Coordinates of C-alpha atoms in Angstrom, one line a residue:
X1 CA 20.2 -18.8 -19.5
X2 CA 20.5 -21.8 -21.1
X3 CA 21.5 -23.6 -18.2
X4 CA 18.0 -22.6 -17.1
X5 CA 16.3 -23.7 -19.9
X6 CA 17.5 -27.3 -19.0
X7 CA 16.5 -27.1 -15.8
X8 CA 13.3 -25.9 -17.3
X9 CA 12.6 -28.9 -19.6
X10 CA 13.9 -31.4 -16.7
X11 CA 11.4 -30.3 -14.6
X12 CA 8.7 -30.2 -17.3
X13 CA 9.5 -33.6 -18.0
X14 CA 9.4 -35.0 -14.9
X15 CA 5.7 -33.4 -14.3
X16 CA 4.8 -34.3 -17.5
X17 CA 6.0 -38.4 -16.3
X18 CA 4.3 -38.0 -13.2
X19 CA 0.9 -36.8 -14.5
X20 CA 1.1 -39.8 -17.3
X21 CA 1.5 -42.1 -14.2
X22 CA -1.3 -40.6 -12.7
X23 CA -3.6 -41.1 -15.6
X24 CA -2.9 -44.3 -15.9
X25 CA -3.6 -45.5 -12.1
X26 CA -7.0 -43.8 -12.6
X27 CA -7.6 -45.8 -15.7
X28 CA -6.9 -48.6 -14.3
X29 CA -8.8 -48.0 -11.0
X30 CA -11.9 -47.2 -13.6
X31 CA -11.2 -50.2 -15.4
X32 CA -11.0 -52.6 -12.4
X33 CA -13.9 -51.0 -10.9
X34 CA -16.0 -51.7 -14.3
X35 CA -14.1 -55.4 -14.4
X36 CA -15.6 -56.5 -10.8
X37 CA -19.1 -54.9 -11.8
X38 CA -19.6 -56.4 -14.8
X39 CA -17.9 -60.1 -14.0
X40 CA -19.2 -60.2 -10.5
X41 CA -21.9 -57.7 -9.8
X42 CA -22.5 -55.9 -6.9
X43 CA -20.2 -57.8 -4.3
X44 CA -18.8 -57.3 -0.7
X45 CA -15.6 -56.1 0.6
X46 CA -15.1 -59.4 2.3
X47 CA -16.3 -61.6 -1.1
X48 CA -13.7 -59.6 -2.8
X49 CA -10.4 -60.0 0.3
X50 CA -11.4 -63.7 0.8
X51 CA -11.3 -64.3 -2.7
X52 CA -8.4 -62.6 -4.2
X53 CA -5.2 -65.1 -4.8
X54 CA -2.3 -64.5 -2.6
X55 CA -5.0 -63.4 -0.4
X56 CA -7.8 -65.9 0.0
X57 CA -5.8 -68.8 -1.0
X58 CA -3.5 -69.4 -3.9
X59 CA -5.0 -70.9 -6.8
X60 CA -7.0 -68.5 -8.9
X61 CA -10.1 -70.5 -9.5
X62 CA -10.9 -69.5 -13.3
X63 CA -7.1 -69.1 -14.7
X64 CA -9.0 -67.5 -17.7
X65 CA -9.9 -64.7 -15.8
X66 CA -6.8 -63.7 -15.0
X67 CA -5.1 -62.6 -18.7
X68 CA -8.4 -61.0 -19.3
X69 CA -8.2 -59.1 -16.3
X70 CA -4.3 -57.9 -16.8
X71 CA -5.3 -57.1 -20.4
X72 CA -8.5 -54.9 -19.5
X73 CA -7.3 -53.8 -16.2
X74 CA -3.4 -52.7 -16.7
X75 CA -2.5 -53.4 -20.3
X76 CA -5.3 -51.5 -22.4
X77 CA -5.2 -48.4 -19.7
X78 CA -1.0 -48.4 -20.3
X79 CA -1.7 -48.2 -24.1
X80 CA -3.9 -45.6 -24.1
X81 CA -1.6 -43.6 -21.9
X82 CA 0.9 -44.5 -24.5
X83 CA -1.2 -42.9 -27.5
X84 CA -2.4 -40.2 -26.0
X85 CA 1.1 -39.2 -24.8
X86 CA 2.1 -39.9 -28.5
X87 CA -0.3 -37.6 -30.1
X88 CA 0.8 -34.9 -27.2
X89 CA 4.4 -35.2 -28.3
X90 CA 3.6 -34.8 -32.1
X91 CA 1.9 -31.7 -31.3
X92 CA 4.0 -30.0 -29.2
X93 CA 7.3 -31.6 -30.5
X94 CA 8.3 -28.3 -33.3
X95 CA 7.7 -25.6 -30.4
X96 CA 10.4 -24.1 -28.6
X97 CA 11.5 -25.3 -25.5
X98 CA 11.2 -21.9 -24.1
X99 CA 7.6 -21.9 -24.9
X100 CA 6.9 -25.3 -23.3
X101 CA 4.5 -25.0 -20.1
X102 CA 4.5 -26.7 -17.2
X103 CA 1.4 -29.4 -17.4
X104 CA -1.1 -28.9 -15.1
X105 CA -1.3 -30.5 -12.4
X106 CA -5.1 -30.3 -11.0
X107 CA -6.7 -32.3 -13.8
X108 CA -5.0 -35.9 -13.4
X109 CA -4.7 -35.5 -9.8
X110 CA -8.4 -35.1 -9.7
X111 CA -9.0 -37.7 -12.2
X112 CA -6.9 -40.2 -10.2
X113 CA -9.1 -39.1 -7.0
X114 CA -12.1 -39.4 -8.8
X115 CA -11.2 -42.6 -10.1
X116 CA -10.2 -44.2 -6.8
X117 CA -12.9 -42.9 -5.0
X118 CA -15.1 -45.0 -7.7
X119 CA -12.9 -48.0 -7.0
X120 CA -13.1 -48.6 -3.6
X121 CA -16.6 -47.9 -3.6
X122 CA -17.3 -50.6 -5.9
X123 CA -15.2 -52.5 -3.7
X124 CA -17.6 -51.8 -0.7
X125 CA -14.4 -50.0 0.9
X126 CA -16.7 -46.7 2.5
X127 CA -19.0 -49.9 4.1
X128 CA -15.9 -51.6 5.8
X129 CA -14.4 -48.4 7.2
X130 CA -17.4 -47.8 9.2
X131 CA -18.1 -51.2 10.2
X132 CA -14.4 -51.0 11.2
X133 CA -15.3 -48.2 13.7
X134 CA -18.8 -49.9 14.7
X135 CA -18.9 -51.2 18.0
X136 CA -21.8 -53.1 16.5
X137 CA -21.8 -57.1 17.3
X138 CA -23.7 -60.4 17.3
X139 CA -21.6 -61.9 19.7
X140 CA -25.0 -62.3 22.1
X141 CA -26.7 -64.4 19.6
X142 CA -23.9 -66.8 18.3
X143 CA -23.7 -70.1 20.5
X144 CA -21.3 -72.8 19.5
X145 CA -22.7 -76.2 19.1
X146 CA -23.2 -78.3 21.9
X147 CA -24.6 -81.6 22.0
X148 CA -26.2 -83.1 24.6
X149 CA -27.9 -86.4 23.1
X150 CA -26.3 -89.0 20.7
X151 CA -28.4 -91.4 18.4
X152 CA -28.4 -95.2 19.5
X153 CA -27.0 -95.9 15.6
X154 CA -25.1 -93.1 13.7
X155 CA -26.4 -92.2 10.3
X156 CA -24.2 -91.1 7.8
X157 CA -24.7 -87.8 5.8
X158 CA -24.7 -87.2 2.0
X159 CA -24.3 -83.0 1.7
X160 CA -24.3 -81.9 -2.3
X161 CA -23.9 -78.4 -2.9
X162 CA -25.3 -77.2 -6.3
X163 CA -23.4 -74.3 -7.9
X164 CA -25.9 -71.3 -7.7
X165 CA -28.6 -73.1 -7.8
X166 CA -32.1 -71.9 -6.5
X167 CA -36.0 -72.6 -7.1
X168 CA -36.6 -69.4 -9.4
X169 CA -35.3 -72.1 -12.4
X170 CA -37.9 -74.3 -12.2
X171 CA -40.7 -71.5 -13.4
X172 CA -41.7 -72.4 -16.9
X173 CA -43.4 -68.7 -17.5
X174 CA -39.7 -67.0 -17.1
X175 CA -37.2 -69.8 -18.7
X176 CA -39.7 -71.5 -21.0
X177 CA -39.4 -75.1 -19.0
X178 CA -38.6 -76.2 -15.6
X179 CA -34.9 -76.8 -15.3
X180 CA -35.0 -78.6 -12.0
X181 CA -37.6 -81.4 -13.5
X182 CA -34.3 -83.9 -13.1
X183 CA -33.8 -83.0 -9.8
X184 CA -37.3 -82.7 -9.0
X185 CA -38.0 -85.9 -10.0
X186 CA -35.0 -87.4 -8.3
X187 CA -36.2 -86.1 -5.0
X188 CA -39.8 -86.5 -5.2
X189 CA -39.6 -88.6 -2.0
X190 CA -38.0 -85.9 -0.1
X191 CA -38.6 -83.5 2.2
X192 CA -38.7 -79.8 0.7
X193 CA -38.2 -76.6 1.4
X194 CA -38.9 -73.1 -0.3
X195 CA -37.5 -70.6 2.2
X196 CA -34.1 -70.9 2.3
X197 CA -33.1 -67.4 1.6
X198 CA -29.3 -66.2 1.4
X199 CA -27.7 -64.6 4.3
X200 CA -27.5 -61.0 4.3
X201 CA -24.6 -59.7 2.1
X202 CA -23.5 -63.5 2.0
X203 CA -23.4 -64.5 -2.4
X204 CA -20.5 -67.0 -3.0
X205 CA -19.3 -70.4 -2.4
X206 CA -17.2 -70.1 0.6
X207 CA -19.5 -67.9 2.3
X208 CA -22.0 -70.8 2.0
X209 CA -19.8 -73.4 3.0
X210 CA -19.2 -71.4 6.0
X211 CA -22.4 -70.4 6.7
X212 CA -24.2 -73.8 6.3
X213 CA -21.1 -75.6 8.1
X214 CA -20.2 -73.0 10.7
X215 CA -23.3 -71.1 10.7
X216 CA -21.9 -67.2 10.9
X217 CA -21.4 -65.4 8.0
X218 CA -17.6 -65.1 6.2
X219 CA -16.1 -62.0 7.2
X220 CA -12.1 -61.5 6.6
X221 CA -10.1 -61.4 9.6
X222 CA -9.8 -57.0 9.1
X223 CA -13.0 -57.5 11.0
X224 CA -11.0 -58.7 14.1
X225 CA -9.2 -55.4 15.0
X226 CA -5.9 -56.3 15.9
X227 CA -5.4 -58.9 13.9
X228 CA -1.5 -59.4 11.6
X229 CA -2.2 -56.8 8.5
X230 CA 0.6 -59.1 6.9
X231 CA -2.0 -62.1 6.9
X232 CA -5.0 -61.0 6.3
X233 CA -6.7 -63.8 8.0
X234 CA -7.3 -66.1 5.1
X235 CA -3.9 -66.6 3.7
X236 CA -3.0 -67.7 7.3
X237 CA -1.9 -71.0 8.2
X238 CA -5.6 -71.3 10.0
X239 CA -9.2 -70.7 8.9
X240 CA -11.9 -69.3 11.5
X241 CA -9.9 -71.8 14.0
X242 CA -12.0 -70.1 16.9
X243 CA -15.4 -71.7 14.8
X244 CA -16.6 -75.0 15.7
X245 CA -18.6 -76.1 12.4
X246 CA -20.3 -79.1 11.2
X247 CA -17.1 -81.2 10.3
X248 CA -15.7 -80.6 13.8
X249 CA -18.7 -81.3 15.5
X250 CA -18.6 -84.9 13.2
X251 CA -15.7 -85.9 13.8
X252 CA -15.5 -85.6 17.3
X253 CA -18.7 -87.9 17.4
X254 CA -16.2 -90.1 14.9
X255 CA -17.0 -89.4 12.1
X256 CA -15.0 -89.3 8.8
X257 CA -15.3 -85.8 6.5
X258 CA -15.2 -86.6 3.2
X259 CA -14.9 -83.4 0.7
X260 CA -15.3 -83.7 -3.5
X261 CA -15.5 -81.0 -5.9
X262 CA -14.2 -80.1 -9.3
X263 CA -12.6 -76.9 -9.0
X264 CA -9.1 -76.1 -7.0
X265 CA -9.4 -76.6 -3.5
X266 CA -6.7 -73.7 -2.6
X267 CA -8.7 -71.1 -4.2
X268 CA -10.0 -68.8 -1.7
X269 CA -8.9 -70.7 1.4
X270 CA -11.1 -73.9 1.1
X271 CA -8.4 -76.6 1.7
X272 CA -7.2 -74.6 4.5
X273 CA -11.0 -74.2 5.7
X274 CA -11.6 -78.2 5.2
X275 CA -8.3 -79.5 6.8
X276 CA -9.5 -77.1 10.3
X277 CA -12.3 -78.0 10.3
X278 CA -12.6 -81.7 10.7
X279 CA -12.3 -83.2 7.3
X280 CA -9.6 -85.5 6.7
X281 CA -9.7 -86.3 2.9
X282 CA -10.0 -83.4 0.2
X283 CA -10.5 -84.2 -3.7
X284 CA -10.1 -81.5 -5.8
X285 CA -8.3 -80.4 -9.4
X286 CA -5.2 -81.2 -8.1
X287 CA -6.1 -84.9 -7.8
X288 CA -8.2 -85.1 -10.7
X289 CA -4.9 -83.5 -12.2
X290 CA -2.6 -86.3 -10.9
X291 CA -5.2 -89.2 -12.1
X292 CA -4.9 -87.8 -15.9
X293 CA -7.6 -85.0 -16.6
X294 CA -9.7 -86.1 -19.2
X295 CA -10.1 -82.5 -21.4
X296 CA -13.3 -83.1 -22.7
X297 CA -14.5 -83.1 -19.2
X298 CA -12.9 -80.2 -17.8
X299 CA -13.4 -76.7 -17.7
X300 CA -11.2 -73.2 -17.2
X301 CA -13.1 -74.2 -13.5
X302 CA -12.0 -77.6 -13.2
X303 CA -13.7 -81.2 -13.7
X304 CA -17.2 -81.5 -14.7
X305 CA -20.0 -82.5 -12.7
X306 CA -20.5 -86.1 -14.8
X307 CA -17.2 -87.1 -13.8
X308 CA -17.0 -85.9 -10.2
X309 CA -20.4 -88.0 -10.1
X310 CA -18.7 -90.8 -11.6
X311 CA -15.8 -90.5 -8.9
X312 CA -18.2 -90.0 -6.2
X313 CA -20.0 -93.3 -6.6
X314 CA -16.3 -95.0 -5.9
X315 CA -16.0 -92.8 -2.8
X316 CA -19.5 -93.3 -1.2
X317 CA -19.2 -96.8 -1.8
X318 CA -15.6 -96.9 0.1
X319 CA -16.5 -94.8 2.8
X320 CA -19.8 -97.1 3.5
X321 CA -17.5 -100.0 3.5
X322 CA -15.4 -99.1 6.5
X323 CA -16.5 -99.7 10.0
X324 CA -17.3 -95.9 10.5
X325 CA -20.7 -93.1 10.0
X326 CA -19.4 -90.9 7.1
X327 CA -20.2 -87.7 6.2
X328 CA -19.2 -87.1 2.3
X329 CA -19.4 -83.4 1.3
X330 CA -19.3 -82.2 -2.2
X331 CA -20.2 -79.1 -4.5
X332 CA -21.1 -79.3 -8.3
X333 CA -19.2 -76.7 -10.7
X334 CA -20.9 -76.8 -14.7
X335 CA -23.6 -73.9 -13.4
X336 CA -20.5 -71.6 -12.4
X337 CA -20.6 -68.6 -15.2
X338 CA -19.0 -69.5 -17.5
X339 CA -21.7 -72.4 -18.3
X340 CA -19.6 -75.7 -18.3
X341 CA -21.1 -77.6 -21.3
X342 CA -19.8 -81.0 -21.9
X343 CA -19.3 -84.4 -24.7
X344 CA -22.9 -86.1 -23.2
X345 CA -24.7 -82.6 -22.7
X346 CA -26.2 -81.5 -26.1
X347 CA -26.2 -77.4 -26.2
X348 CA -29.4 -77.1 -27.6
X349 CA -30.5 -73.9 -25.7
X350 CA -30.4 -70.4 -26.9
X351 CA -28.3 -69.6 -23.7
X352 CA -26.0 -71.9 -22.7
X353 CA -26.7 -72.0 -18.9
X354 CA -30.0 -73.2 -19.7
X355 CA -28.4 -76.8 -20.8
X356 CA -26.2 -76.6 -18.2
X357 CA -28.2 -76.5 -15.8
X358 CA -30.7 -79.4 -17.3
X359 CA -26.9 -81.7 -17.7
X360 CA -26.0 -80.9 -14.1
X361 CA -29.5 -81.9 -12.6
X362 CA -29.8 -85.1 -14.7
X363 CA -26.2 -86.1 -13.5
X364 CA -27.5 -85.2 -9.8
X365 CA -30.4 -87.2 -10.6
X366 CA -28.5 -90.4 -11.4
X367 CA -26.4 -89.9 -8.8
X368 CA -29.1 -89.5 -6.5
X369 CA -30.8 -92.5 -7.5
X370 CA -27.5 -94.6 -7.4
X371 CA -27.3 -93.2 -3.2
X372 CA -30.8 -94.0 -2.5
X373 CA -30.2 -97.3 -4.0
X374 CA -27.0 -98.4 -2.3
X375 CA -27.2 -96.2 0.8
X376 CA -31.0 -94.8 1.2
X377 CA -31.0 -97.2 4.5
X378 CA -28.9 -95.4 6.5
X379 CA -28.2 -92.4 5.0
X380 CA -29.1 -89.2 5.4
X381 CA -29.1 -87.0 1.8
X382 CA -28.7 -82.6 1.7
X383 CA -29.0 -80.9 -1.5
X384 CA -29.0 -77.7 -1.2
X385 CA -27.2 -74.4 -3.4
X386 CA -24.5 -72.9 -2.1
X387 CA -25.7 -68.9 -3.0
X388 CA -28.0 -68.1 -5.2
X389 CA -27.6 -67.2 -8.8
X390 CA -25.1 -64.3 -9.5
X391 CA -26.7 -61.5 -11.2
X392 CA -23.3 -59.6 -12.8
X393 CA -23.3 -58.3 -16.2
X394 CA -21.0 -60.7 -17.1
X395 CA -23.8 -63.7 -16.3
X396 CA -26.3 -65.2 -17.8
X397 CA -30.2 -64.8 -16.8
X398 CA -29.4 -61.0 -15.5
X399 CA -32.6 -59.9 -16.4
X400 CA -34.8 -63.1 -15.3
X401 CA -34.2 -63.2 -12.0
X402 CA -34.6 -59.5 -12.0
X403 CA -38.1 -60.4 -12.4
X404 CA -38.4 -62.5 -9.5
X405 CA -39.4 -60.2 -6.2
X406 CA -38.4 -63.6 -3.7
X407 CA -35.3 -65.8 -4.6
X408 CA -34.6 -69.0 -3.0
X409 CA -31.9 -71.6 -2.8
X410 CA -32.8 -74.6 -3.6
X411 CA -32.8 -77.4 0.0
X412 CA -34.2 -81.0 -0.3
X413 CA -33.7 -83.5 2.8
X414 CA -33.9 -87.6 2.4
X415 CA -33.9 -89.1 5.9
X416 CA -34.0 -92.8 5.5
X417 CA -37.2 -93.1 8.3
X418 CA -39.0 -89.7 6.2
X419 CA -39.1 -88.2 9.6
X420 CA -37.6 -84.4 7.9
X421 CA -40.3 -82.0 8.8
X422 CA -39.5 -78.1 8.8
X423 CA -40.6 -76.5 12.0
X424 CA -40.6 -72.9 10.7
X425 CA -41.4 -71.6 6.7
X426 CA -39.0 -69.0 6.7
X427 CA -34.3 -69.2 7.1
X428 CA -31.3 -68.7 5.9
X429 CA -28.4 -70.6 5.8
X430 CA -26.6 -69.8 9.0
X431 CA -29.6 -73.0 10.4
X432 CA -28.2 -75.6 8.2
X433 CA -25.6 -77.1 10.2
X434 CA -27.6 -77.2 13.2
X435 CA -30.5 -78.4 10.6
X436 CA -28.1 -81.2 9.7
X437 CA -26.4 -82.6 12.7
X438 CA -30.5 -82.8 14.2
X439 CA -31.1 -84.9 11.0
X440 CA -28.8 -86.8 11.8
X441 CA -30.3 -87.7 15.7
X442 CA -27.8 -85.8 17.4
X443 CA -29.6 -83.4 20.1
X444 CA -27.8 -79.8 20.5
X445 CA -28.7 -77.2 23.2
X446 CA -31.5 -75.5 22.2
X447 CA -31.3 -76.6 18.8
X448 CA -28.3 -73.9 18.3
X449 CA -25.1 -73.6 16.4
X450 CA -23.6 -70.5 15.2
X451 CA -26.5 -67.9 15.1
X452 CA -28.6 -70.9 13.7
X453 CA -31.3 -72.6 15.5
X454 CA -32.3 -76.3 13.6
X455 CA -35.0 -76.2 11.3
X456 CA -36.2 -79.5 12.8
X457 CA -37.4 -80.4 16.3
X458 CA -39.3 -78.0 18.4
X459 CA -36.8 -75.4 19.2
X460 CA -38.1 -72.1 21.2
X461 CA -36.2 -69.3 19.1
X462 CA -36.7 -66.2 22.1
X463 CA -33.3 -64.8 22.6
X464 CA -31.9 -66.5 19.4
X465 CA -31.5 -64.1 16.0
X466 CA -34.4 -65.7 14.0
X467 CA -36.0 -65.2 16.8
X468 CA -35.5 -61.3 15.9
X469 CA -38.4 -59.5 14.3
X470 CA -37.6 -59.2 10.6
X471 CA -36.6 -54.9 10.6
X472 CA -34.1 -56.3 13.4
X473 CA -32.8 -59.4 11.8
X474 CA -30.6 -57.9 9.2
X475 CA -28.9 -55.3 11.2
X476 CA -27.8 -57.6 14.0
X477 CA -27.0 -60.6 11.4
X478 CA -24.4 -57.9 9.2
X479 CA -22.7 -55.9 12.3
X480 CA -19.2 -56.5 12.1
X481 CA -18.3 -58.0 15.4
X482 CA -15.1 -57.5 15.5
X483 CA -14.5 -58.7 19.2
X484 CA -16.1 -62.6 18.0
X485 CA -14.1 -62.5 14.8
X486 CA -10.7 -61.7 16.6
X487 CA -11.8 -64.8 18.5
X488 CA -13.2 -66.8 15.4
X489 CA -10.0 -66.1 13.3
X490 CA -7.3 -65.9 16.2
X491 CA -8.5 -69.0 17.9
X492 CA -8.2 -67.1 21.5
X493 CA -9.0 -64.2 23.2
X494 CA -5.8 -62.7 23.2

């Protein structure tokens, strides 16, 4: 009998473990679920993969959101699992074993159901699955970038991405001033335009380097069914090698690529995305790191956007001095949540994204001024954001820009002969790099690169996706097309 009994209480006990364990995993699938929501909003299955570190590169872009997220995500859930198991144990600990029941089972298998199925929606998992079975795909409208007329003398090209950065800022009624008046000011001489729009489920940085550069929107390599599980695409040794973008088109026409920014480079696959893709010099945190970091001027993100200006005016300046057209690309960082406020930029605003963003443009602005100065001549300038502002519950201005029906990123052109005219009102990002290599005089076949036609130049757009009605734009732009992203992140066929 007693022997039994033991038997009994080992089996209890190892029930009793295994629905602890199973508690736990649905807190923390709660937890992270909540986590992504509130830091990052409502994102994509492929923002997520592309940006997670091991995955999408290896640096972790904000180090400070890591602890936070171990602590909410794994170490709070474990303690409560702790507790409660605590308080189970003092009230159960003077019965008699022979009275002990069995713990039921249903209840933390169905919480940890419940709880996963939360997760992965949040995650956009349910979406992925069934564009994984789609058959669906762009491959019709995408056309890699051919050119077929050069310009007499090469221009070079100035492309500054600004950190979420789009018109709704610079309306007075909803943030109580403009906060593009620096920028607007800088650029009063340029060409601009109001219609940029985000792509269709497109929302962070290196979808809008792709999609400006490459001009097809960032989906992981899952999306090329076949592809190594073990690699996941972006933590390959190769970006979208199949992609002919901006910098490859450039350098073939000998060009240099240029590429500045604050943050870390291998976050998310960028360094890997630059060095395939034509650019042959990449400053990020880990040089800034090696030239002595200056910590009033950096933030959990990396260096400041004063001093990347600062560093920039030595580059352009070098890179005009060699016998060679340029193209120097860069992305500002203090307008990334959290806002980077910095010695210089007095934080005089109720909400601290609302001096950011003044610092950041009045840095742009000098540094504008100091290019138009020294380089205006023969260069061509594109400031543009990269996505537009992120709307989590984490981030500032949640409930402004809800009160915008139309949000735009922000696009201004210089061309050094004021020849930029827009042929059409209406885009998204996926024209730019055609937009910008037709800036820059070189003619491309039909005006087409990516699923992009130029925003420039007389271009007929029958047969091309903004040619597309607008009910029929968005499906075809988001269908998964997995037989052009096997190509896109394979590099072949096979």
């Amino acid at each position: 009998m007693a022997r039994n009994q033991q038997r009994t209480v080992k089996h209890t006990a190892g029930r009793a473990l295994l629905a602890r364990g199973l508690v736990w995993l649905a807190l923390v699938s709660v937890a992270i679920a909540g986590w992504i929501r509130y830091r990052f909003g409502n994102v994509s299955f492929d923002a997520i993969i592309t940006n997670i570190p091991g995955v999408g590169g290896k640096g972790a872009g904000n180090a400070d959101l890591v602890p936070e997220a171990v602590l909410l995500c794994l170490v709070i859930p474990f303690l409560l699992v702790a507790v409660g198991s605590l308080v189970l144990h003092l009230v159960r600990r003077n019965r008699p074993s022979h009275q002990i029941r069995r713990p039921r089972m249903i209840v933390p298998v169905g919480a940890f159901v419940a709880a996963l199925v939360v997760l992965l929606a949040v995650a956009g998992v349910p979406q992925q699955a069934t564009a994984l079975l789609s058959r669906e795909s762009f491959a019709q409208y995408y056309s890699e970038p051919t050119v077929v007329s050069t310009p007499k003398k090469p221009l070079n090209l100035v492309t500054i991405y600004l950190e979420s950065m789009e018109n709704s800022f610079s309306d007075e009624d909803v943030f109580g001033e403009n906060l593009l008046a620096d920028l607007d000011e800088a650029t009063e001489d340029f060409a601009r335009y109001d219609g940029l729009h985000e792509y269709p489920e497109g929302g962070w940085t290196m979808a809008g380097l792709v999609s400006t550069q490459c001009g097809i929107p960032l989906k992981s390599s899952l999306m090329g069914l076949g592809a190594d599980p073990n690699n996941v695409g972006e933590s390959a040794s190769q970006y979208l090698p199949g992609a002919v973008c901006l910098g490859d088109v450039l350098s073939e026409q000998g060009y240099s690529n240029t590429w500045m920014g604050g943050a870390d480079t291998e976050f998310a696959g960028k360094d890997t995305y630059l060095r395939d893709h034509g650019y042959s010099e990449i400053q990020g945190l880990k040089k800034w790191t090696e030239e002595g970091l200056d910590p009033d001027n950096t933030s959990p993100w990396g260096l400041s956007d004063h001093a990347l200006y600062e560093n920039a005016r030595d580059t352009v300046d070098e890179l005009a001095a060699k016998d060679e057209p340029f193209h120097l690309s860069m992305i500002t960082l203090d307008t990334h949540e959290p806002a980077g406020l910095f010695p210089g930029c007095a934080p005089g605003d109720p909400i601290a994204m609302s001096s950011a963003i003044k610092c950041s443009m009045k840095d742009t602005k000098d540094f504008v001024e100091y290019l138009l100065d020294k380089h205006g001549d023969d260069t061509v300038i594109v400031i543009m954001g990269d996505h537009l502002k992120g709307t989590s519950g984490a981030s500032d201005f949640k409930s402004e820009m809800e009160q915008f029906d139309e949000r735009t990123i922000v696009l201004r052109v210089w061309h050094p002969d004021g020849t930029a005219e827009f042929n059409r009102e209406d885009s998204d990002q996926f024209s730019m790099a055609a937009t910008s290599l037709e800036l820059l005089g070189f003619g491309l076949e039909g005006g087409r690169a990516g699923l992009g036609v130029s925003l420039v130049g007389e271009h007929d757009l029958t047969g091309t996706a903004p040619g597309l009605p607008a009910d029929e734009y968005e499906p075809v732009v988001t269908a998964r097309s997995a037989d052009l992203y096997r190509y896109l992140w394979r590099g072949s066929h096979e």
